[in-house]
Amino acid sequence: MDTAQLMQSAATIPLQLDAPAWHRHAACKGVDVAEFFPGRNGKKNVPDICQLCETCPVAVDCLEYAVADPSLLGWWAGTTNRHRQIIRRQRRQQNAA
């Protein structure tokens, strides 16, 4: 392994350590992260992302994780940040009722 490969591998260690346990079962595991930010990289694979999320065995965990953390951007469990804002608002309204 050359130095560049070693550095690239080492850069992923914090991501792996911080990843929730359910992440190892996610259908998107190993997919390029850029795919989940279609507006930023010019890629427009939204249908592919949504289809991947629809088949994911941990989509509910993924959605709850993303709804709980408003700082997360991009696609999570087939939802955009805007979708998750709506979910948060609806939950607050339900809890207030």
Short mmCIF file of N, CA and C in Angstrom, two decimals:
data_model
loop_
_atom_site.label_atom_id
_atom_site.label_comp_id
_atom_site.label_asym_id
_atom_site.label_seq_id
_atom_site.Cartn_x
_atom_site.Cartn_y
_atom_site.Cartn_z
N MET A 1 0.86 -1.16 0.00
CA MET A 1 0.00 0.00 0.00
C MET A 1 0.91 1.23 0.00
N ASP A 2 0.68 2.12 -0.98
CA ASP A 2 1.51 3.33 -1.03
C ASP A 2 0.98 4.38 -0.06
N THR A 3 1.71 5.48 0.07
CA THR A 3 1.35 6.51 1.03
C THR A 3 -0.02 7.12 0.75
N ALA A 4 -0.32 7.37 -0.52
CA ALA A 4 -1.62 7.97 -0.87
C ALA A 4 -2.77 7.05 -0.48
N GLN A 5 -2.62 5.76 -0.72
CA GLN A 5 -3.67 4.80 -0.36
C GLN A 5 -3.82 4.73 1.16
N LEU A 6 -2.71 4.76 1.85
CA LEU A 6 -2.74 4.72 3.31
C LEU A 6 -3.45 5.95 3.88
N MET A 7 -3.15 7.12 3.31
CA MET A 7 -3.78 8.36 3.78
C MET A 7 -5.28 8.33 3.50
N GLN A 8 -5.66 7.84 2.32
CA GLN A 8 -7.08 7.78 1.98
C GLN A 8 -7.80 6.81 2.92
N SER A 9 -7.19 5.68 3.18
CA SER A 9 -7.78 4.70 4.08
C SER A 9 -7.90 5.26 5.49
N ALA A 10 -6.89 5.95 5.97
CA ALA A 10 -6.91 6.52 7.32
C ALA A 10 -7.98 7.60 7.43
N ALA A 11 -8.25 8.31 6.35
CA ALA A 11 -9.25 9.38 6.39
C ALA A 11 -10.65 8.85 6.65
N THR A 12 -10.91 7.59 6.34
CA THR A 12 -12.24 7.02 6.53
C THR A 12 -12.44 6.46 7.93
N ILE A 13 -11.39 6.33 8.71
CA ILE A 13 -11.51 5.74 10.05
C ILE A 13 -12.49 6.50 10.93
N PRO A 14 -12.41 7.84 11.04
CA PRO A 14 -13.39 8.53 11.90
C PRO A 14 -14.82 8.32 11.42
N LEU A 15 -15.03 8.27 10.12
CA LEU A 15 -16.37 8.03 9.60
C LEU A 15 -16.87 6.66 10.01
N GLN A 16 -16.01 5.67 9.96
CA GLN A 16 -16.39 4.32 10.35
C GLN A 16 -16.65 4.23 11.84
N LEU A 17 -15.88 4.92 12.64
CA LEU A 17 -16.06 4.86 14.09
C LEU A 17 -17.32 5.59 14.53
N ASP A 18 -17.68 6.66 13.83
CA ASP A 18 -18.84 7.45 14.19
C ASP A 18 -20.14 6.93 13.59
N ALA A 19 -20.06 6.01 12.64
CA ALA A 19 -21.25 5.51 11.96
C ALA A 19 -22.12 4.72 12.94
N PRO A 20 -23.43 4.95 12.86
CA PRO A 20 -24.32 4.17 13.72
C PRO A 20 -24.28 2.68 13.32
N ALA A 21 -24.62 1.82 14.24
CA ALA A 21 -24.53 0.37 14.00
C ALA A 21 -25.36 -0.08 12.81
N TRP A 22 -26.54 0.52 12.61
CA TRP A 22 -27.40 0.10 11.52
C TRP A 22 -26.80 0.41 10.15
N HIS A 23 -25.85 1.33 10.10
CA HIS A 23 -25.29 1.77 8.82
C HIS A 23 -24.63 0.63 8.05
N ARG A 24 -24.08 -0.33 8.75
CA ARG A 24 -23.41 -1.43 8.05
C ARG A 24 -24.39 -2.30 7.26
N HIS A 25 -25.69 -2.16 7.52
CA HIS A 25 -26.71 -2.93 6.79
C HIS A 25 -27.42 -2.09 5.73
N ALA A 26 -27.03 -0.83 5.57
CA ALA A 26 -27.69 0.08 4.65
C ALA A 26 -27.46 -0.32 3.19
N ALA A 27 -28.49 -0.18 2.40
CA ALA A 27 -28.39 -0.50 0.96
C ALA A 27 -27.39 0.43 0.27
N CYS A 28 -27.17 1.61 0.82
CA CYS A 28 -26.27 2.58 0.20
C CYS A 28 -24.82 2.42 0.63
N LYS A 29 -24.54 1.47 1.47
CA LYS A 29 -23.17 1.28 1.95
C LYS A 29 -22.25 1.09 0.75
N GLY A 30 -21.23 1.90 0.68
CA GLY A 30 -20.26 1.81 -0.40
C GLY A 30 -20.57 2.70 -1.60
N VAL A 31 -21.75 3.32 -1.61
CA VAL A 31 -22.11 4.23 -2.71
C VAL A 31 -21.38 5.55 -2.49
N ASP A 32 -20.92 6.15 -3.56
CA ASP A 32 -20.23 7.44 -3.49
C ASP A 32 -21.12 8.47 -2.82
N VAL A 33 -20.62 9.10 -1.79
CA VAL A 33 -21.39 10.08 -1.01
C VAL A 33 -21.92 11.19 -1.91
N ALA A 34 -21.20 11.55 -2.94
CA ALA A 34 -21.63 12.62 -3.84
C ALA A 34 -22.98 12.33 -4.48
N GLU A 35 -23.34 11.06 -4.59
CA GLU A 35 -24.63 10.69 -5.17
C GLU A 35 -25.80 11.22 -4.36
N PHE A 36 -25.58 11.50 -3.09
CA PHE A 36 -26.65 11.93 -2.20
C PHE A 36 -26.77 13.45 -2.10
N PHE A 37 -26.02 14.14 -2.95
CA PHE A 37 -26.07 15.59 -3.06
C PHE A 37 -26.19 15.95 -4.54
N PRO A 38 -27.30 15.57 -5.19
CA PRO A 38 -27.41 15.73 -6.64
C PRO A 38 -27.30 17.17 -7.13
N GLY A 39 -27.71 18.13 -6.38
CA GLY A 39 -27.63 19.52 -6.81
C GLY A 39 -26.22 20.09 -6.76
N ARG A 40 -25.36 19.47 -6.01
CA ARG A 40 -24.01 20.01 -5.80
C ARG A 40 -22.99 19.46 -6.78
N ASN A 41 -23.20 18.27 -7.30
CA ASN A 41 -22.17 17.67 -8.14
C ASN A 41 -22.60 17.51 -9.58
N GLY A 42 -23.77 18.02 -9.92
CA GLY A 42 -24.24 17.94 -11.29
C GLY A 42 -24.92 16.63 -11.62
N LYS A 43 -24.81 15.65 -10.75
CA LYS A 43 -25.46 14.37 -10.98
C LYS A 43 -26.92 14.49 -10.62
N LYS A 44 -27.76 13.89 -11.40
CA LYS A 44 -29.19 13.97 -11.13
C LYS A 44 -29.76 12.56 -11.11
N ASN A 45 -29.34 11.78 -10.15
CA ASN A 45 -29.77 10.39 -10.02
C ASN A 45 -30.80 10.22 -8.92
N VAL A 46 -31.66 11.20 -8.75
CA VAL A 46 -32.65 11.16 -7.68
C VAL A 46 -33.50 9.90 -7.74
N PRO A 47 -34.01 9.51 -8.93
CA PRO A 47 -34.80 8.25 -8.96
C PRO A 47 -34.00 7.05 -8.49
N ASP A 48 -32.72 7.00 -8.85
CA ASP A 48 -31.87 5.88 -8.40
C ASP A 48 -31.71 5.89 -6.89
N ILE A 49 -31.51 7.08 -6.32
CA ILE A 49 -31.35 7.20 -4.87
C ILE A 49 -32.62 6.73 -4.17
N CYS A 50 -33.77 7.24 -4.65
CA CYS A 50 -35.04 6.87 -4.02
C CYS A 50 -35.30 5.37 -4.14
N GLN A 51 -34.97 4.79 -5.28
CA GLN A 51 -35.17 3.35 -5.46
C GLN A 51 -34.28 2.56 -4.51
N LEU A 52 -33.05 3.01 -4.35
CA LEU A 52 -32.13 2.36 -3.42
C LEU A 52 -32.68 2.42 -2.00
N CYS A 53 -33.19 3.58 -1.61
CA CYS A 53 -33.74 3.75 -0.27
C CYS A 53 -35.00 2.90 -0.05
N GLU A 54 -35.80 2.75 -1.09
CA GLU A 54 -37.02 1.96 -0.97
C GLU A 54 -36.72 0.49 -0.69
N THR A 55 -35.56 0.02 -1.10
CA THR A 55 -35.20 -1.39 -0.89
C THR A 55 -34.34 -1.59 0.35
N CYS A 56 -34.04 -0.52 1.04
CA CYS A 56 -33.09 -0.59 2.16
C CYS A 56 -33.73 -1.21 3.41
N PRO A 57 -33.05 -2.17 4.02
CA PRO A 57 -33.60 -2.81 5.22
C PRO A 57 -33.55 -1.92 6.47
N VAL A 58 -32.79 -0.83 6.41
CA VAL A 58 -32.68 0.04 7.58
C VAL A 58 -33.18 1.45 7.29
N ALA A 59 -34.08 1.59 6.33
CA ALA A 59 -34.59 2.92 5.94
C ALA A 59 -35.25 3.64 7.12
N VAL A 60 -35.97 2.92 7.95
CA VAL A 60 -36.64 3.56 9.10
C VAL A 60 -35.58 4.11 10.07
N ASP A 61 -34.55 3.33 10.34
CA ASP A 61 -33.47 3.80 11.22
C ASP A 61 -32.78 5.02 10.61
N CYS A 62 -32.55 4.97 9.32
CA CYS A 62 -31.89 6.06 8.61
C CYS A 62 -32.73 7.33 8.70
N LEU A 63 -34.03 7.20 8.47
CA LEU A 63 -34.91 8.36 8.54
C LEU A 63 -34.92 8.95 9.94
N GLU A 64 -35.05 8.11 10.96
CA GLU A 64 -35.08 8.61 12.34
C GLU A 64 -33.77 9.30 12.69
N TYR A 65 -32.67 8.76 12.24
CA TYR A 65 -31.34 9.35 12.47
C TYR A 65 -31.28 10.73 11.83
N ALA A 66 -31.74 10.86 10.60
CA ALA A 66 -31.68 12.12 9.88
C ALA A 66 -32.67 13.14 10.43
N VAL A 67 -33.83 12.70 10.84
CA VAL A 67 -34.81 13.63 11.42
C VAL A 67 -34.30 14.15 12.76
N ALA A 68 -33.61 13.33 13.50
CA ALA A 68 -33.10 13.72 14.82
C ALA A 68 -31.93 14.72 14.72
N ASP A 69 -31.29 14.79 13.57
CA ASP A 69 -30.13 15.67 13.42
C ASP A 69 -30.36 16.67 12.29
N PRO A 70 -30.87 17.85 12.60
CA PRO A 70 -31.17 18.84 11.56
C PRO A 70 -29.95 19.31 10.78
N SER A 71 -28.76 19.04 11.26
CA SER A 71 -27.56 19.49 10.55
C SER A 71 -27.23 18.60 9.34
N LEU A 72 -27.86 17.44 9.25
CA LEU A 72 -27.58 16.54 8.13
C LEU A 72 -28.22 17.05 6.85
N LEU A 73 -27.43 17.09 5.80
CA LEU A 73 -27.91 17.52 4.50
C LEU A 73 -27.88 16.34 3.53
N GLY A 74 -28.42 16.53 2.35
CA GLY A 74 -28.42 15.48 1.35
C GLY A 74 -29.60 14.54 1.54
N TRP A 75 -29.59 13.47 0.79
CA TRP A 75 -30.67 12.48 0.83
C TRP A 75 -30.40 11.47 1.94
N TRP A 76 -31.41 11.26 2.77
CA TRP A 76 -31.38 10.24 3.82
C TRP A 76 -32.72 9.54 3.78
N ALA A 77 -32.72 8.24 3.66
CA ALA A 77 -33.95 7.43 3.64
C ALA A 77 -34.94 7.95 2.59
N GLY A 78 -34.43 8.38 1.47
CA GLY A 78 -35.29 8.85 0.39
C GLY A 78 -35.91 10.21 0.63
N THR A 79 -35.40 10.96 1.60
CA THR A 79 -35.94 12.28 1.90
C THR A 79 -34.87 13.35 1.75
N THR A 80 -35.30 14.53 1.38
CA THR A 80 -34.39 15.68 1.33
C THR A 80 -34.45 16.40 2.67
N ASN A 81 -33.57 17.36 2.84
CA ASN A 81 -33.59 18.16 4.06
C ASN A 81 -34.95 18.83 4.22
N ARG A 82 -35.52 19.32 3.14
CA ARG A 82 -36.84 19.97 3.19
C ARG A 82 -37.91 19.00 3.67
N HIS A 83 -37.89 17.77 3.15
CA HIS A 83 -38.86 16.75 3.61
C HIS A 83 -38.73 16.52 5.11
N ARG A 84 -37.50 16.46 5.57
CA ARG A 84 -37.27 16.19 6.99
C ARG A 84 -37.69 17.37 7.86
N GLN A 85 -37.54 18.60 7.36
CA GLN A 85 -38.04 19.76 8.09
C GLN A 85 -39.55 19.66 8.29
N ILE A 86 -40.24 19.23 7.26
CA ILE A 86 -41.70 19.06 7.34
C ILE A 86 -42.05 17.99 8.37
N ILE A 87 -41.32 16.89 8.36
CA ILE A 87 -41.56 15.81 9.33
C ILE A 87 -41.35 16.34 10.75
N ARG A 88 -40.27 17.09 10.96
CA ARG A 88 -40.01 17.64 12.30
C ARG A 88 -41.14 18.56 12.74
N ARG A 89 -41.59 19.42 11.85
CA ARG A 89 -42.68 20.35 12.17
C ARG A 89 -43.95 19.58 12.51
N GLN A 90 -44.27 18.57 11.70
CA GLN A 90 -45.48 17.77 11.96
C GLN A 90 -45.39 17.07 13.31
N ARG A 91 -44.24 16.56 13.65
CA ARG A 91 -44.07 15.88 14.94
C ARG A 91 -44.20 16.85 16.10
N ARG A 92 -43.64 18.05 15.96
CA ARG A 92 -43.79 19.05 17.01
C ARG A 92 -45.25 19.41 17.22
N GLN A 93 -45.98 19.57 16.11
CA GLN A 93 -47.41 19.91 16.19
C GLN A 93 -48.19 18.78 16.86
N GLN A 94 -47.85 17.53 16.53
CA GLN A 94 -48.55 16.39 17.14
C GLN A 94 -48.25 16.32 18.63
N ASN A 95 -47.02 16.60 19.01
CA ASN A 95 -46.63 16.55 20.42
C ASN A 95 -47.25 17.68 21.21
N ALA A 96 -47.51 18.81 20.55
CA ALA A 96 -48.12 19.96 21.22
C ALA A 96 -49.63 19.79 21.38
N ALA A 97 -50.22 18.92 20.56
CA ALA A 97 -51.70 18.74 20.61
C ALA A 97 -52.11 17.89 21.78
#
